[in-house]
């Protein structure tokens, strides 16, 4: 890792990235794309050494409370978070100044901060978003080698639900010819139902590929699934959106299973819930549905 001094921390929509780069090793990661202009090795994590000071300054200047977010580009619970604690300190500031918080992760390390997440949710709102791609442990270890497995993430979701923390799952990406199966769709939805997940975000049975992440993805296909790269190249060429040939059938199945399980599956409604601030001290507690 290396340290930099950042000029700002919060985006226009109140999102933040405390770190840049990742060590999870997911073979499909869009954050490797050249369009993000990362001028260092992806696994050499960039740490914004003044991020917490910038965040506190920004929160003090806010005229109204809102939901804060992190994890859109880089997982806030990378292994180095155990030592640095930037995500924990950001959560502490959210609690101190009365802001809501939502984060995206693939790591069960989020449970380290369970009491802090509960404290935020008791005062405002705290939502944990967890990515699940495949219900198969062996395939998970190939696709996402250096992060919590599906079983570990589902267990974390259960613990969060038991603690009263609402959770949302990103069922993404779905890799054509690998995990685009009815069995996987049924397995993911079943795991989410068992874990008490509020909603599942799914943008289609596929993934996105562009300069930077496409090349890395194909290198990993050659290493892990010989011959599959050529199948992708023949089927999709240089397309950005890579949809499974089974997309329509699997999406119908996905929506039906979610409906039967009582799980929110409308992306727009879920995003509206994630962005909506709630002040429970004033009796303003809104329902997800």
mmCIF file of C-alpha atoms in Angstrom:
data_model
loop_
_atom_site.group_PDB
_atom_site.id
_atom_site.type_symbol
_atom_site.label_atom_id
_atom_site.label_comp_id
_atom_site.label_asym_id
_atom_site.label_seq_id
_atom_site.Cartn_x
_atom_site.Cartn_y
_atom_site.Cartn_z
ATOM 1 C CA UNK A 1 0.000 0.000 0.000
ATOM 2 C CA UNK A 2 0.973 3.628 -0.291
ATOM 3 C CA UNK A 3 -0.355 6.893 1.160
ATOM 4 C CA UNK A 4 -1.574 9.999 -0.649
ATOM 5 C CA UNK A 5 -3.047 13.316 0.421
ATOM 6 C CA UNK A 6 -6.527 13.805 -0.996
ATOM 7 C CA UNK A 7 -8.151 17.126 -1.869
ATOM 8 C CA UNK A 8 -11.686 15.989 -1.025
ATOM 9 C CA UNK A 9 -13.552 12.939 0.194
ATOM 10 C CA UNK A 10 -17.321 13.172 -0.398
ATOM 11 C CA UNK A 11 -18.836 12.998 -3.882
ATOM 12 C CA UNK A 12 -21.863 15.042 -4.952
ATOM 13 C CA UNK A 13 -24.049 12.114 -3.821
ATOM 14 C CA UNK A 14 -22.218 11.790 -0.485
ATOM 15 C CA UNK A 15 -20.247 8.692 -1.424
ATOM 16 C CA UNK A 16 -16.612 8.192 -0.493
ATOM 17 C CA UNK A 17 -13.678 5.931 -1.267
ATOM 18 C CA UNK A 18 -11.244 5.744 1.621
ATOM 19 C CA UNK A 19 -9.014 3.415 -0.374
ATOM 20 C CA UNK A 20 -8.311 2.936 -4.094
ATOM 21 C CA UNK A 21 -7.367 -0.424 -5.558
ATOM 22 C CA UNK A 22 -8.160 -3.849 -4.153
ATOM 23 C CA UNK A 23 -6.538 -7.080 -3.041
ATOM 24 C CA UNK A 24 -9.629 -9.324 -3.279
ATOM 25 C CA UNK A 25 -8.529 -10.614 -6.700
ATOM 26 C CA UNK A 26 -12.031 -10.914 -8.218
ATOM 27 C CA UNK A 27 -11.441 -11.883 -11.833
ATOM 28 C CA UNK A 28 -14.229 -9.681 -13.249
ATOM 29 C CA UNK A 29 -13.643 -6.399 -11.348
ATOM 30 C CA UNK A 30 -14.866 -3.335 -13.257
ATOM 31 C CA UNK A 31 -12.712 -1.054 -11.083
ATOM 32 C CA UNK A 32 -9.694 -2.225 -13.107
ATOM 33 C CA UNK A 33 -11.092 -0.376 -16.140
ATOM 34 C CA UNK A 34 -8.754 2.178 -17.709
ATOM 35 C CA UNK A 35 -11.451 4.869 -17.585
ATOM 36 C CA UNK A 36 -10.877 5.256 -13.823
ATOM 37 C CA UNK A 37 -7.291 6.443 -14.469
ATOM 38 C CA UNK A 38 -5.673 4.513 -11.642
ATOM 39 C CA UNK A 39 -1.987 5.319 -12.053
ATOM 40 C CA UNK A 40 -0.669 2.604 -9.753
ATOM 41 C CA UNK A 41 -0.811 -1.182 -9.624
ATOM 42 C CA UNK A 42 -4.340 -2.269 -8.725
ATOM 43 C CA UNK A 43 -3.180 -4.441 -5.805
ATOM 44 C CA UNK A 44 -0.999 -1.601 -4.431
ATOM 45 C CA UNK A 45 -3.756 -0.021 -2.338
ATOM 46 C CA UNK A 46 -3.850 3.760 -2.289
ATOM 47 C CA UNK A 47 -4.726 5.047 1.186
ATOM 48 C CA UNK A 48 -6.054 8.581 1.552
ATOM 49 C CA UNK A 49 -4.151 9.481 4.686
ATOM 50 C CA UNK A 50 -6.210 12.613 5.407
ATOM 51 C CA UNK A 51 -9.580 11.037 4.572
ATOM 52 C CA UNK A 52 -10.949 11.070 8.117
ATOM 53 C CA UNK A 53 -10.031 14.722 8.692
ATOM 54 C CA UNK A 54 -11.637 15.648 5.375
ATOM 55 C CA UNK A 55 -14.762 13.692 6.250
ATOM 56 C CA UNK A 56 -15.187 15.317 9.651
ATOM 57 C CA UNK A 57 -14.728 18.752 8.122
ATOM 58 C CA UNK A 58 -17.327 17.973 5.443
ATOM 59 C CA UNK A 59 -19.871 16.646 7.953
ATOM 60 C CA UNK A 60 -19.479 19.730 10.158
ATOM 61 C CA UNK A 61 -20.329 21.920 7.151
ATOM 62 C CA UNK A 62 -23.385 19.938 6.036
ATOM 63 C CA UNK A 63 -26.586 21.960 6.324
ATOM 64 C CA UNK A 64 -28.765 18.858 6.540
ATOM 65 C CA UNK A 65 -28.250 15.225 7.456
ATOM 66 C CA UNK A 66 -28.152 12.540 4.743
ATOM 67 C CA UNK A 67 -27.061 9.004 3.986
ATOM 68 C CA UNK A 68 -23.318 8.531 3.542
ATOM 69 C CA UNK A 69 -21.994 5.685 1.423
ATOM 70 C CA UNK A 70 -18.814 3.794 0.672
ATOM 71 C CA UNK A 71 -17.742 0.728 -1.290
ATOM 72 C CA UNK A 72 -18.862 1.606 -4.823
ATOM 73 C CA UNK A 73 -15.315 1.433 -6.203
ATOM 74 C CA UNK A 74 -13.224 -0.198 -3.489
ATOM 75 C CA UNK A 75 -14.333 -2.550 -0.727
ATOM 76 C CA UNK A 76 -14.192 -0.699 2.614
ATOM 77 C CA UNK A 77 -13.237 -3.921 4.377
ATOM 78 C CA UNK A 78 -10.001 -4.811 2.641
ATOM 79 C CA UNK A 79 -7.600 -6.816 4.837
ATOM 80 C CA UNK A 80 -5.588 -3.650 5.583
ATOM 81 C CA UNK A 81 -8.706 -2.170 7.242
ATOM 82 C CA UNK A 82 -7.911 -4.430 10.219
ATOM 83 C CA UNK A 83 -4.795 -2.356 10.888
ATOM 84 C CA UNK A 84 -5.791 1.094 9.598
ATOM 85 C CA UNK A 85 -9.414 1.267 10.722
ATOM 86 C CA UNK A 86 -10.424 4.059 8.324
ATOM 87 C CA UNK A 87 -13.864 2.569 7.690
ATOM 88 C CA UNK A 88 -14.482 2.188 11.409
ATOM 89 C CA UNK A 89 -13.493 5.809 12.017
ATOM 90 C CA UNK A 90 -15.810 6.961 9.224
ATOM 91 C CA UNK A 91 -18.667 5.050 10.877
ATOM 92 C CA UNK A 92 -17.822 6.652 14.211
ATOM 93 C CA UNK A 93 -18.037 10.106 12.627
ATOM 94 C CA UNK A 94 -21.393 9.251 11.056
ATOM 95 C CA UNK A 95 -22.691 8.270 14.485
ATOM 96 C CA UNK A 96 -21.166 11.303 16.190
ATOM 97 C CA UNK A 97 -22.724 13.791 13.756
ATOM 98 C CA UNK A 98 -26.024 11.983 13.218
ATOM 99 C CA UNK A 99 -25.653 10.787 9.616
ATOM 100 C CA UNK A 100 -26.987 7.574 8.110
ATOM 101 C CA UNK A 101 -24.645 5.101 6.448
ATOM 102 C CA UNK A 102 -24.711 2.410 3.786
ATOM 103 C CA UNK A 103 -21.746 0.376 2.605
ATOM 104 C CA UNK A 104 -20.976 -2.284 0.008
ATOM 105 C CA UNK A 105 -18.655 -5.164 0.826
ATOM 106 C CA UNK A 106 -17.780 -8.799 0.155
ATOM 107 C CA UNK A 107 -16.078 -9.279 3.496
ATOM 108 C CA UNK A 108 -17.286 -10.749 6.775
ATOM 109 C CA UNK A 109 -14.903 -8.277 8.443
ATOM 110 C CA UNK A 110 -17.940 -5.972 8.499
ATOM 111 C CA UNK A 111 -19.021 -7.909 11.610
ATOM 112 C CA UNK A 112 -16.140 -6.342 13.525
ATOM 113 C CA UNK A 113 -18.158 -3.116 13.516
ATOM 114 C CA UNK A 114 -21.527 -4.700 14.306
ATOM 115 C CA UNK A 115 -22.127 -2.712 17.500
ATOM 116 C CA UNK A 116 -21.271 0.518 15.714
ATOM 117 C CA UNK A 117 -23.599 -0.295 12.821
ATOM 118 C CA UNK A 118 -26.379 -1.020 15.339
ATOM 119 C CA UNK A 119 -25.799 2.299 17.090
ATOM 120 C CA UNK A 120 -26.106 4.209 13.812
ATOM 121 C CA UNK A 121 -29.247 2.306 12.850
ATOM 122 C CA UNK A 122 -30.895 2.972 16.189
ATOM 123 C CA UNK A 123 -30.437 6.708 15.629
ATOM 124 C CA UNK A 124 -30.851 7.038 11.858
ATOM 125 C CA UNK A 125 -30.431 4.253 9.296
ATOM 126 C CA UNK A 126 -27.621 1.871 8.455
ATOM 127 C CA UNK A 127 -27.806 -0.607 5.573
ATOM 128 C CA UNK A 128 -25.151 -3.177 4.666
ATOM 129 C CA UNK A 129 -24.946 -4.221 1.021
ATOM 130 C CA UNK A 130 -23.241 -7.525 0.266
ATOM 131 C CA UNK A 131 -22.271 -8.928 -3.133
ATOM 132 C CA UNK A 132 -23.130 -12.559 -3.902
ATOM 133 C CA UNK A 133 -22.262 -14.034 -7.284
ATOM 134 C CA UNK A 134 -22.450 -17.797 -6.955
ATOM 135 C CA UNK A 135 -23.833 -20.291 -4.445
ATOM 136 C CA UNK A 136 -21.047 -22.734 -5.332
ATOM 137 C CA UNK A 137 -18.118 -22.509 -2.917
ATOM 138 C CA UNK A 138 -15.568 -24.015 -5.313
ATOM 139 C CA UNK A 139 -16.504 -21.596 -8.088
ATOM 140 C CA UNK A 140 -16.567 -18.701 -5.634
ATOM 141 C CA UNK A 141 -12.971 -19.398 -4.630
ATOM 142 C CA UNK A 142 -11.961 -19.176 -8.290
ATOM 143 C CA UNK A 143 -13.940 -16.041 -9.134
ATOM 144 C CA UNK A 144 -13.211 -14.189 -5.862
ATOM 145 C CA UNK A 145 -10.095 -15.844 -4.440
ATOM 146 C CA UNK A 146 -8.979 -13.508 -1.643
ATOM 147 C CA UNK A 147 -12.241 -12.591 0.047
ATOM 148 C CA UNK A 148 -14.904 -14.185 2.228
ATOM 149 C CA UNK A 149 -16.631 -17.099 0.520
ATOM 150 C CA UNK A 150 -20.337 -17.183 -0.249
ATOM 151 C CA UNK A 151 -21.019 -19.230 2.878
ATOM 152 C CA UNK A 152 -19.112 -16.761 5.024
ATOM 153 C CA UNK A 153 -20.950 -13.802 3.494
ATOM 154 C CA UNK A 154 -24.347 -15.446 3.982
ATOM 155 C CA UNK A 155 -23.464 -16.109 7.606
ATOM 156 C CA UNK A 156 -22.527 -12.429 7.969
ATOM 157 C CA UNK A 157 -25.873 -11.434 6.464
ATOM 158 C CA UNK A 158 -27.649 -13.634 9.010
ATOM 159 C CA UNK A 159 -25.733 -12.019 11.875
ATOM 160 C CA UNK A 160 -26.576 -8.548 10.598
ATOM 161 C CA UNK A 161 -30.261 -9.441 10.260
ATOM 162 C CA UNK A 162 -30.328 -10.851 13.796
ATOM 163 C CA UNK A 163 -28.842 -7.560 15.012
ATOM 164 C CA UNK A 164 -31.607 -5.601 13.275
ATOM 165 C CA UNK A 165 -29.447 -4.213 10.475
ATOM 166 C CA UNK A 166 -31.237 -4.190 7.086
ATOM 167 C CA UNK A 167 -29.285 -5.795 4.252
ATOM 168 C CA UNK A 168 -29.319 -5.651 0.463
ATOM 169 C CA UNK A 169 -27.585 -8.132 -1.839
ATOM 170 C CA UNK A 170 -25.994 -7.335 -5.198
ATOM 171 C CA UNK A 171 -26.485 -10.421 -7.373
ATOM 172 C CA UNK A 172 -23.777 -9.343 -9.761
ATOM 173 C CA UNK A 173 -22.016 -10.169 -11.941
ATOM 174 C CA UNK A 174 -23.390 -13.317 -13.505
ATOM 175 C CA UNK A 175 -20.749 -14.746 -15.828
ATOM 176 C CA UNK A 176 -22.029 -16.350 -19.041
ATOM 177 C CA UNK A 177 -21.177 -20.060 -19.301
ATOM 178 C CA UNK A 178 -20.092 -20.165 -15.631
ATOM 179 C CA UNK A 179 -22.780 -19.191 -13.123
ATOM 180 C CA UNK A 180 -25.694 -18.304 -15.425
ATOM 181 C CA UNK A 181 -27.759 -21.314 -14.357
ATOM 182 C CA UNK A 182 -31.186 -21.859 -12.839
ATOM 183 C CA UNK A 183 -29.494 -23.678 -9.976
ATOM 184 C CA UNK A 184 -27.422 -20.601 -9.149
ATOM 185 C CA UNK A 185 -30.381 -18.207 -9.328
ATOM 186 C CA UNK A 186 -32.433 -20.458 -7.066
ATOM 187 C CA UNK A 187 -29.499 -20.890 -4.692
ATOM 188 C CA UNK A 188 -28.772 -17.177 -4.354
ATOM 189 C CA UNK A 189 -32.411 -16.248 -3.737
ATOM 190 C CA UNK A 190 -32.749 -19.084 -1.229
ATOM 191 C CA UNK A 191 -29.661 -17.859 0.646
ATOM 192 C CA UNK A 192 -31.062 -14.335 0.716
ATOM 193 C CA UNK A 193 -34.410 -15.525 2.042
ATOM 194 C CA UNK A 194 -32.704 -17.581 4.741
ATOM 195 C CA UNK A 195 -30.582 -14.580 5.746
ATOM 196 C CA UNK A 196 -33.527 -12.172 5.947
ATOM 197 C CA UNK A 197 -32.282 -9.919 3.158
ATOM 198 C CA UNK A 198 -34.553 -6.932 2.411
ATOM 199 C CA UNK A 199 -33.791 -6.622 -1.295
ATOM 200 C CA UNK A 200 -31.702 -7.998 -4.156
ATOM 201 C CA UNK A 201 -30.227 -5.746 -6.842
ATOM 202 C CA UNK A 202 -29.780 -7.456 -10.202
ATOM 203 C CA UNK A 203 -29.003 -5.668 -13.465
ATOM 204 C CA UNK A 204 -29.316 -8.640 -15.768
ATOM 205 C CA UNK A 205 -27.601 -11.985 -16.085
ATOM 206 C CA UNK A 206 -24.244 -10.782 -17.335
ATOM 207 C CA UNK A 207 -21.288 -8.500 -16.709
ATOM 208 C CA UNK A 208 -19.555 -5.490 -18.213
ATOM 209 C CA UNK A 209 -16.177 -5.583 -19.946
ATOM 210 C CA UNK A 210 -14.094 -2.668 -21.129
ATOM 211 C CA UNK A 211 -10.460 -1.740 -21.578
ATOM 212 C CA UNK A 212 -8.490 -2.723 -18.506
ATOM 213 C CA UNK A 213 -10.841 -5.147 -16.852
ATOM 214 C CA UNK A 214 -11.453 -7.120 -20.093
ATOM 215 C CA UNK A 215 -7.775 -7.959 -20.479
ATOM 216 C CA UNK A 216 -7.434 -9.048 -16.861
ATOM 217 C CA UNK A 217 -10.629 -11.101 -17.051
ATOM 218 C CA UNK A 218 -9.421 -12.932 -20.151
ATOM 219 C CA UNK A 219 -6.044 -13.674 -18.547
ATOM 220 C CA UNK A 220 -7.850 -15.273 -15.631
ATOM 221 C CA UNK A 221 -10.158 -17.257 -17.926
ATOM 222 C CA UNK A 222 -7.099 -18.677 -19.676
ATOM 223 C CA UNK A 223 -5.630 -19.659 -16.306
ATOM 224 C CA UNK A 224 -8.778 -21.043 -14.671
ATOM 225 C CA UNK A 225 -11.068 -22.105 -17.517
ATOM 226 C CA UNK A 226 -8.984 -22.927 -20.622
ATOM 227 C CA UNK A 227 -10.868 -22.338 -23.875
ATOM 228 C CA UNK A 228 -13.555 -20.099 -22.352
ATOM 229 C CA UNK A 229 -11.884 -16.857 -23.439
ATOM 230 C CA UNK A 230 -12.283 -17.838 -27.084
ATOM 231 C CA UNK A 231 -15.971 -18.587 -26.481
ATOM 232 C CA UNK A 232 -16.422 -15.084 -25.040
ATOM 233 C CA UNK A 233 -14.553 -13.470 -27.920
ATOM 234 C CA UNK A 234 -16.634 -15.302 -30.483
ATOM 235 C CA UNK A 235 -19.941 -14.535 -28.755
ATOM 236 C CA UNK A 236 -19.357 -10.934 -27.652
ATOM 237 C CA UNK A 237 -16.388 -9.395 -29.445
ATOM 238 C CA UNK A 238 -15.648 -6.046 -27.794
ATOM 239 C CA UNK A 239 -19.139 -5.482 -26.411
ATOM 240 C CA UNK A 240 -19.369 -3.520 -23.163
ATOM 241 C CA UNK A 241 -22.494 -5.277 -21.904
ATOM 242 C CA UNK A 242 -22.064 -9.050 -21.953
ATOM 243 C CA UNK A 243 -25.412 -10.751 -21.346
ATOM 244 C CA UNK A 244 -25.987 -14.454 -20.913
ATOM 245 C CA UNK A 245 -27.883 -16.216 -23.728
ATOM 246 C CA UNK A 246 -30.236 -17.266 -20.912
ATOM 247 C CA UNK A 247 -30.760 -13.723 -19.635
ATOM 248 C CA UNK A 248 -34.488 -13.361 -20.276
ATOM 249 C CA UNK A 249 -35.391 -16.781 -18.900
ATOM 250 C CA UNK A 250 -33.207 -16.391 -15.822
ATOM 251 C CA UNK A 251 -34.456 -12.874 -15.091
ATOM 252 C CA UNK A 252 -38.056 -14.086 -15.172
ATOM 253 C CA UNK A 253 -37.104 -16.830 -12.747
ATOM 254 C CA UNK A 254 -35.246 -14.363 -10.521
ATOM 255 C CA UNK A 255 -38.172 -11.945 -10.247
ATOM 256 C CA UNK A 256 -40.653 -14.756 -9.626
ATOM 257 C CA UNK A 257 -38.561 -16.288 -6.860
ATOM 258 C CA UNK A 258 -38.038 -12.923 -5.188
ATOM 259 C CA UNK A 259 -41.758 -12.211 -5.339
ATOM 260 C CA UNK A 260 -42.567 -15.590 -3.800
ATOM 261 C CA UNK A 261 -39.952 -15.027 -1.086
ATOM 262 C CA UNK A 262 -41.128 -11.523 -0.183
ATOM 263 C CA UNK A 263 -37.818 -9.958 -1.212
ATOM 264 C CA UNK A 264 -37.696 -6.517 -2.843
ATOM 265 C CA UNK A 265 -36.361 -6.868 -6.404
ATOM 266 C CA UNK A 266 -37.123 -3.539 -8.087
ATOM 267 C CA UNK A 267 -33.778 -1.748 -8.463
ATOM 268 C CA UNK A 268 -35.315 1.722 -8.447
ATOM 269 C CA UNK A 269 -37.195 1.115 -5.213
ATOM 270 C CA UNK A 270 -34.131 -0.352 -3.529
ATOM 271 C CA UNK A 271 -31.923 2.583 -4.518
ATOM 272 C CA UNK A 272 -34.587 5.008 -3.303
ATOM 273 C CA UNK A 273 -34.569 3.244 0.059
ATOM 274 C CA UNK A 274 -30.768 3.268 0.269
ATOM 275 C CA UNK A 275 -30.572 7.016 -0.380
ATOM 276 C CA UNK A 276 -33.446 8.047 1.919
ATOM 277 C CA UNK A 277 -32.297 9.489 5.247
ATOM 278 C CA UNK A 278 -34.335 8.699 8.350
ATOM 279 C CA UNK A 279 -34.215 10.575 11.636
ATOM 280 C CA UNK A 280 -35.589 8.153 14.199
ATOM 281 C CA UNK A 281 -35.099 10.628 17.030
ATOM 282 C CA UNK A 282 -37.907 12.638 15.435
ATOM 283 C CA UNK A 283 -40.112 9.600 14.873
ATOM 284 C CA UNK A 284 -39.335 9.578 11.158
ATOM 285 C CA UNK A 285 -38.890 5.876 10.444
ATOM 286 C CA UNK A 286 -39.920 4.899 6.915
ATOM 287 C CA UNK A 287 -40.639 1.403 5.699
ATOM 288 C CA UNK A 288 -38.703 -0.254 2.909
ATOM 289 C CA UNK A 289 -41.844 -1.460 1.167
#
